[in-house]
Short mmCIF file of C-alpha atoms and ligand atoms in Angstrom, two decimals:
data_model
loop_
_atom_site.label_atom_id
_atom_site.label_comp_id
_atom_site.label_asym_id
_atom_site.label_seq_id
_atom_site.Cartn_x
_atom_site.Cartn_y
_atom_site.Cartn_z
CA UNK A 1 -111.71 -337.62 63.76
CA UNK A 2 -111.37 -334.09 65.07
CA UNK A 3 -113.04 -333.29 68.37
CA UNK A 4 -116.57 -331.92 68.25
CA UNK A 5 -117.06 -328.23 69.00
CA UNK A 6 -118.78 -327.60 72.32
CA UNK A 7 -121.93 -325.49 72.39
CA UNK A 8 -124.48 -324.56 75.01
CA UNK A 9 -128.07 -325.19 73.94
CA UNK A 10 -130.25 -322.77 75.90
CA UNK A 11 -133.58 -324.52 75.36
CA UNK A 12 -134.98 -327.56 73.57
CA UNK A 13 -135.39 -327.24 69.81
CA UNK A 14 -137.54 -328.86 67.16
CA UNK A 15 -136.67 -332.57 67.62
CA UNK A 16 -134.94 -333.36 64.31
CA UNK A 17 -132.94 -330.13 64.51
CA UNK A 18 -131.81 -330.88 68.03
CA UNK A 19 -130.88 -334.42 67.00
CA UNK A 20 -128.78 -333.15 64.10
CA UNK A 21 -127.13 -330.61 66.39
CA UNK A 22 -126.31 -333.29 68.94
CA UNK A 23 -124.86 -335.54 66.23
CA UNK A 24 -122.45 -332.87 65.04
CA UNK A 25 -121.53 -331.02 68.26
CA UNK A 26 -120.89 -331.62 71.91
CA UNK A 27 -124.15 -330.13 73.21
CA UNK A 28 -124.61 -328.94 76.79
CA UNK A 29 -128.30 -328.56 77.63
CA UNK A 30 -128.67 -325.49 79.80
CA UNK A 31 -132.37 -325.96 80.63
CA UNK A 32 -131.66 -329.31 82.26
CA UNK A 33 -129.09 -327.90 84.71
CA UNK A 34 -130.20 -327.80 88.35
CA UNK A 35 -127.74 -325.06 89.10
CA UNK A 36 -127.16 -322.97 85.98
CA UNK A 37 -124.35 -320.91 87.50
CA UNK A 38 -122.30 -323.98 88.41
CA UNK A 39 -123.15 -325.65 85.12
CA UNK A 40 -121.91 -322.68 83.09
CA UNK A 41 -118.85 -322.17 85.28
CA UNK A 42 -117.77 -325.72 84.40
CA UNK A 43 -118.01 -324.92 80.67
CA UNK A 44 -116.16 -321.62 80.48
CA UNK A 45 -112.95 -323.08 79.03
CA UNK A 46 -114.55 -325.30 76.42
CA UNK A 47 -117.77 -323.84 75.03
CA UNK A 48 -117.35 -321.66 71.94
CA UNK A 49 -120.94 -321.42 70.71
CA UNK A 50 -124.45 -320.76 72.01
CA UNK A 51 -127.58 -322.11 70.31
CA UNK A 52 -130.86 -320.58 71.35
CA UNK A 53 -134.30 -319.59 70.11
CA UNK A 54 -136.00 -316.26 69.53
CA UNK A 55 -137.68 -316.15 72.93
CA UNK A 56 -134.71 -317.07 75.13
CA UNK A 57 -131.92 -315.43 73.13
CA UNK A 58 -128.60 -314.94 74.92
CA UNK A 59 -128.13 -312.07 77.33
CA UNK A 60 -124.86 -310.50 78.49
CA UNK A 61 -125.09 -312.35 81.80
CA UNK A 62 -124.91 -315.69 79.97
CA UNK A 63 -122.25 -314.60 77.50
CA UNK A 64 -120.04 -313.06 80.18
CA UNK A 65 -119.64 -316.42 81.97
CA UNK A 66 -118.71 -318.12 78.69
CA UNK A 67 -115.78 -315.97 77.55
CA UNK A 68 -114.71 -318.32 74.72
CA UNK A 69 -118.07 -318.03 72.93
CA UNK A 70 -117.61 -316.51 69.48
CA UNK A 71 -120.93 -317.43 67.87
CA UNK A 72 -124.61 -317.32 68.83
CA UNK A 73 -127.04 -319.00 66.46
CA UNK A 74 -130.73 -318.28 66.90
CA UNK A 75 -133.45 -320.71 65.82
CA UNK A 76 -135.69 -317.82 64.81
CA UNK A 77 -135.57 -314.48 63.04
CA UNK A 78 -136.05 -312.31 66.13
CA UNK A 79 -132.85 -311.40 67.92
CA UNK A 80 -134.32 -308.99 70.47
CA UNK A 81 -133.42 -311.37 73.32
CA UNK A 82 -129.75 -311.48 72.25
CA UNK A 83 -127.55 -308.73 73.65
CA UNK A 84 -126.33 -307.47 70.29
CA UNK A 85 -124.26 -304.65 71.77
CA UNK A 86 -122.36 -307.14 73.91
CA UNK A 87 -121.89 -309.45 70.92
CA UNK A 88 -120.64 -306.65 68.67
CA UNK A 89 -118.18 -305.31 71.20
CA UNK A 90 -116.86 -308.80 71.94
CA UNK A 91 -116.57 -310.03 68.37
CA UNK A 92 -119.36 -312.59 68.74
CA UNK A 93 -121.15 -313.46 65.50
CA UNK A 94 -124.96 -313.75 65.63
CA UNK A 95 -126.84 -315.89 63.10
CA UNK A 96 -130.64 -316.07 62.69
CA UNK A 97 -133.24 -317.65 60.37
CA UNK A 98 -134.97 -314.97 58.26
CA UNK A 99 -137.00 -315.57 55.06
CA UNK A 100 -137.76 -319.26 55.61
CA UNK A 101 -140.50 -318.42 58.14
CA UNK A 102 -141.97 -315.36 56.42
CA UNK A 103 -144.91 -317.07 54.69
CA UNK A 104 -146.09 -319.02 57.72
CA UNK A 105 -145.91 -316.02 60.03
CA UNK A 106 -147.76 -313.85 57.50
CA UNK A 107 -150.41 -316.56 57.12
CA UNK A 108 -151.02 -316.58 60.87
CA UNK A 109 -151.24 -312.78 60.98
CA UNK A 110 -154.11 -312.93 58.48
CA UNK A 111 -155.66 -315.88 60.34
CA UNK A 112 -155.57 -313.87 63.58
CA UNK A 113 -157.13 -310.86 61.86
CA UNK A 114 -159.92 -313.02 60.46
CA UNK A 115 -160.30 -314.76 63.81
CA UNK A 116 -160.67 -311.46 65.60
CA UNK A 117 -163.00 -309.77 63.10
CA UNK A 118 -165.17 -312.87 62.64
CA UNK A 119 -164.81 -314.07 66.25
CA UNK A 120 -163.89 -317.56 65.10
CA UNK A 121 -163.08 -319.07 68.54
CA UNK A 122 -166.33 -317.67 69.92
CA UNK A 123 -168.28 -319.15 67.00
CA UNK A 124 -166.46 -322.46 67.39
CA UNK A 125 -167.38 -322.63 71.08
CA UNK A 126 -170.93 -321.48 70.32
CA UNK A 127 -171.31 -324.45 68.00
CA UNK A 128 -169.64 -327.01 70.27
CA UNK A 129 -171.49 -325.87 73.41
CA UNK A 130 -174.88 -326.38 71.78
CA UNK A 131 -175.71 -322.69 71.90
CA UNK A 132 -176.74 -322.68 68.23
CA UNK A 133 -179.44 -325.19 69.15
CA UNK A 134 -180.33 -323.51 72.45
CA UNK A 135 -180.08 -319.81 71.60
CA UNK A 136 -180.38 -319.69 67.81
CA UNK A 137 -178.06 -317.98 65.34
CA UNK A 138 -174.81 -316.53 66.70
CA UNK A 139 -174.41 -312.73 66.89
CA UNK A 140 -173.17 -310.93 63.78
CA UNK A 141 -169.50 -310.06 63.45
CA UNK A 142 -167.47 -307.51 61.41
CA UNK A 143 -166.10 -307.77 57.85
CA UNK A 144 -162.34 -308.02 57.36
CA UNK A 145 -162.31 -307.85 53.54
CA UNK A 146 -161.83 -304.31 52.32
CA UNK A 147 -160.90 -302.84 55.70
CA UNK A 148 -157.99 -300.49 56.38
CA UNK A 149 -154.97 -302.41 57.56
CA UNK A 150 -152.03 -300.67 59.24
CA UNK A 151 -148.80 -302.60 59.51
CA UNK A 152 -146.28 -301.58 62.14
CA UNK A 153 -142.97 -302.74 60.66
CA UNK A 154 -142.98 -303.23 56.89
CA UNK A 155 -140.01 -305.59 56.74
CA UNK A 156 -139.96 -309.05 55.21
CA UNK A 157 -142.88 -310.37 57.28
CA UNK A 158 -144.82 -307.08 57.25
CA UNK A 159 -144.56 -306.94 53.44
CA UNK A 160 -145.81 -310.53 53.14
CA UNK A 161 -148.78 -309.65 55.36
CA UNK A 162 -149.48 -306.57 53.20
CA UNK A 163 -149.46 -308.69 50.05
CA UNK A 164 -151.97 -311.11 51.58
CA UNK A 165 -154.18 -308.30 52.89
CA UNK A 166 -154.19 -306.75 49.40
CA UNK A 167 -155.75 -310.03 48.26
CA UNK A 168 -158.61 -309.30 50.66
CA UNK A 169 -159.08 -305.88 49.05
CA UNK A 170 -157.69 -304.10 52.09
CA UNK A 171 -156.15 -300.64 51.92
CA UNK A 172 -152.66 -300.86 53.38
CA UNK A 173 -150.79 -298.34 55.48
CA UNK A 174 -147.51 -298.83 57.27
CA UNK A 175 -145.46 -297.26 60.00
CA UNK A 176 -141.68 -297.58 59.87
CA UNK A 177 -138.83 -295.47 61.10
CA UNK A 178 -138.31 -294.40 57.47
CA UNK A 179 -140.58 -294.14 54.46
CA UNK A 180 -139.81 -296.77 51.82
CA UNK A 181 -139.05 -295.28 48.44
CA UNK A 182 -140.34 -298.27 46.47
CA UNK A 183 -143.66 -298.73 48.30
CA UNK A 184 -146.99 -297.15 47.33
CA UNK A 185 -148.80 -297.87 50.63
CA UNK A 186 -149.63 -294.87 52.79
CA UNK A 187 -146.80 -294.06 55.17
CA UNK A 188 -147.12 -292.90 58.78
CA UNK A 189 -144.11 -291.91 60.84
CA UNK A 190 -146.28 -291.97 63.97
CA UNK A 191 -147.83 -295.20 65.27
CA UNK A 192 -150.72 -293.51 67.06
CA UNK A 193 -151.67 -291.55 63.95
CA UNK A 194 -151.70 -294.75 61.93
CA UNK A 195 -153.77 -296.53 64.61
CA UNK A 196 -156.37 -293.76 64.33
CA UNK A 197 -156.58 -294.24 60.56
CA UNK A 198 -156.99 -298.03 60.39
CA UNK A 199 -159.44 -300.81 61.35
CA UNK A 200 -156.78 -303.47 61.88
CA UNK A 201 -153.39 -302.70 63.40
CA UNK A 202 -150.90 -305.51 62.76
CA UNK A 203 -147.65 -305.55 64.71
CA UNK A 204 -144.84 -307.06 62.63
CA UNK A 205 -141.92 -304.93 63.73
CA UNK A 206 -138.51 -306.30 64.75
CA UNK A 207 -138.50 -304.94 68.29
CA UNK A 208 -135.75 -303.10 70.09
CA UNK A 209 -135.69 -302.57 73.88
CA UNK A 210 -136.88 -298.97 73.38
CA UNK A 211 -140.15 -300.26 71.89
CA UNK A 212 -141.28 -301.77 75.20
CA UNK A 213 -144.96 -300.96 75.69
CA UNK A 214 -145.10 -298.73 72.62
CA UNK A 215 -148.60 -300.04 71.89
CA UNK A 216 -150.05 -298.28 74.91
CA UNK A 217 -153.48 -297.02 75.99
CA UNK A 218 -153.20 -293.97 73.70
CA UNK A 219 -152.49 -296.11 70.65
CA UNK A 220 -155.34 -298.50 71.55
CA UNK A 221 -157.77 -295.62 72.12
CA UNK A 222 -156.80 -294.25 68.72
CA UNK A 223 -157.45 -297.66 67.14
CA UNK A 224 -160.92 -297.26 68.60
CA UNK A 225 -164.01 -299.36 69.35
CA UNK A 226 -164.19 -300.85 65.83
CA UNK A 227 -160.45 -301.54 65.65
CA UNK A 228 -158.64 -304.87 65.98
CA UNK A 229 -155.07 -305.51 67.12
CA UNK A 230 -152.96 -308.37 65.75
CA UNK A 231 -149.54 -309.18 67.20
CA UNK A 232 -147.09 -311.62 65.61
CA UNK A 233 -144.02 -309.56 66.64
CA UNK A 234 -143.16 -309.72 70.35
CA UNK A 235 -145.32 -309.33 73.44
CA UNK A 236 -143.03 -306.75 74.97
CA UNK A 237 -144.11 -304.02 72.53
CA UNK A 238 -147.69 -304.12 73.87
CA UNK A 239 -148.67 -302.72 77.26
CA UNK A 240 -150.63 -305.86 78.19
CA UNK A 241 -152.61 -304.43 81.14
CA UNK A 242 -153.64 -301.51 78.89
CA UNK A 243 -154.71 -303.98 76.19
CA UNK A 244 -156.79 -306.00 78.66
CA UNK A 245 -158.48 -302.79 79.90
CA UNK A 246 -159.18 -301.68 76.33
CA UNK A 247 -160.75 -305.07 75.51
CA UNK A 248 -162.80 -305.25 78.72
CA UNK A 249 -164.11 -301.71 78.23
CA UNK A 250 -164.75 -302.24 74.49
CA UNK A 251 -162.39 -299.41 73.63
CA UNK A 252 -161.10 -301.74 70.89
CA UNK A 253 -163.16 -304.40 69.11
CA UNK A 254 -160.86 -307.40 69.38
CA UNK A 255 -157.36 -308.84 69.31
CA UNK A 256 -155.49 -311.73 67.73
CA UNK A 257 -152.31 -312.53 69.65
CA UNK A 258 -149.55 -315.03 68.97
CA UNK A 259 -147.03 -313.47 71.35
CA UNK A 260 -147.12 -312.27 74.95
CA UNK A 261 -145.01 -310.20 77.33
CA UNK A 262 -144.11 -313.06 79.70
CA UNK A 263 -144.31 -316.29 77.69
CA UNK A 264 -145.47 -318.94 78.26
CA UNK A 265 -147.62 -317.11 80.81
CA UNK A 266 -150.66 -315.46 79.27
CA UNK A 267 -152.85 -313.11 81.33
CA UNK A 268 -155.85 -315.23 82.34
CA UNK A 269 -158.21 -312.26 81.81
CA UNK A 270 -157.85 -312.96 78.09
CA UNK A 271 -159.07 -316.55 78.31
CA UNK A 272 -162.78 -315.87 78.59
CA UNK A 273 -163.05 -312.91 76.23
CA UNK A 274 -165.29 -313.54 73.22
CA UNK A 275 -163.38 -311.05 71.12
CA UNK A 276 -159.85 -312.43 71.28
CA UNK A 277 -157.96 -315.18 69.45
CA UNK A 278 -154.93 -316.56 71.26
CA UNK A 279 -152.08 -318.68 69.93
CA UNK A 280 -149.15 -320.08 71.97
CA UNK A 281 -146.40 -318.40 69.86
CA UNK A 282 -146.81 -320.76 66.92
CA UNK A 283 -146.73 -318.49 63.88
CA UNK A 284 -143.65 -320.26 62.48
CA UNK A 285 -144.58 -323.66 63.88
CA UNK A 286 -145.19 -325.79 60.81
CA UNK A 287 -143.14 -328.88 60.02
CA UNK A 288 -142.00 -327.27 56.77
CA UNK A 289 -140.84 -324.02 58.34
CA UNK A 290 -139.30 -325.52 61.47
CA UNK A 291 -137.35 -327.93 59.24
CA UNK A 292 -136.06 -325.05 57.12
CA UNK A 293 -135.27 -322.94 60.21
CA UNK A 294 -133.34 -325.84 61.69
CA UNK A 295 -131.33 -326.34 58.52
CA UNK A 296 -130.48 -322.64 58.32
CA UNK A 297 -129.47 -322.53 61.96
CA UNK A 298 -127.24 -325.62 61.47
CA UNK A 299 -125.76 -324.12 58.28
CA UNK A 300 -124.95 -320.92 60.15
CA UNK A 301 -123.15 -322.87 62.84
CA UNK A 302 -121.30 -325.14 60.39
CA UNK A 303 -120.18 -322.15 58.35
CA UNK A 304 -118.89 -320.40 61.42
CA UNK A 305 -116.82 -323.38 62.52
CA UNK A 306 -115.30 -323.90 59.08
CA UNK A 307 -114.34 -320.24 58.89
CA UNK A 308 -116.93 -319.28 56.24
CA UNK A 309 -119.45 -316.44 56.35
CA UNK A 310 -122.72 -317.22 58.11
CA UNK A 311 -125.66 -317.71 55.72
CA UNK A 312 -127.87 -315.24 57.63
CA UNK A 313 -126.64 -312.99 60.38
CA UNK A 314 -127.26 -309.75 62.21
CA UNK A 315 -123.80 -309.34 63.72
C1 LIG B 401 -139.97 -319.05 67.01
C2 LIG B 401 -139.72 -316.53 66.62
O1 LIG B 401 -141.19 -319.33 67.61
O2 LIG B 401 -138.49 -316.36 64.63
C3 LIG B 401 -138.76 -315.87 65.72
O3 LIG B 401 -138.25 -314.82 66.10
O4 LIG B 401 -140.13 -316.02 67.58
C4 LIG B 401 -140.24 -317.86 66.25
O5 LIG B 401 -140.15 -318.17 64.91
C5 LIG B 401 -138.92 -319.28 68.00
O6 LIG B 401 -137.71 -318.69 67.80
C6 LIG B 401 -138.73 -320.79 68.11
O7 LIG B 401 -138.88 -321.22 69.35
#
């Protein structure tokens, strides 16, 4: 039997996926190392692949100490935490898991919008805390059906969100770098202009480092006191302190957030707000989707090592 290829696994994965990975490869678990520098130094002659997830990625610092690495496979669609420039200039292939997670992520985007408009966590707590009995009917909320939805990033996931929002009778706008020829939704080249025109701003863009904090106080002020923000993209694109201020001062109506700037740390100011819905980065976290993501990630890796094209890749 030929020797197993050696890979560094940056963080734990969905159990069955990690098990399958460990059956087929010699897996070195980076997160368990007491001293990561020493751990990686001991692997520089043997490790040829890195397996990671969307949040951790693989930065140049990691890749530089593993000079034999020629493939990075991401258990996720987002590759913003992978240093793509470094990978491209060093001939490192980068695989990811698009498509298989689109439906689940789009479902959660709509759930977060409904949760924010209808204040579902607040209403849940109101019921459980006996306030219905003690204080009477809960305060009224705002209607999501038929509202103006603006999607920042009309890619695969953004388009799936748009399709679902159409089912709610919403009018859809989108903001992309370029207008899409085959799309009838209203196009905005400027995010702030779109924020001013919609009731629900949904962030679904594939972020680049230059998008850090692009959803800033100006964008939030333009969204306005009846506007809701939903983020299933990445926390880094939102200026979190500005978002907290806007929520505290009722300059926006609410927010539904699956992602945060410094995961797994979530600003505690958000915990007690009646107008927010928080999720611990779980938009793709169903058994069905995680199984499919795992299979695609394993197929990418297997293809690389048998000299075939990766199934899904960005570099
Ligand atoms: C995952 C993600 O939560 O696909 C992505 O980019 O962020 C998520 O689907 C993550 O990669 C798994 O831990």
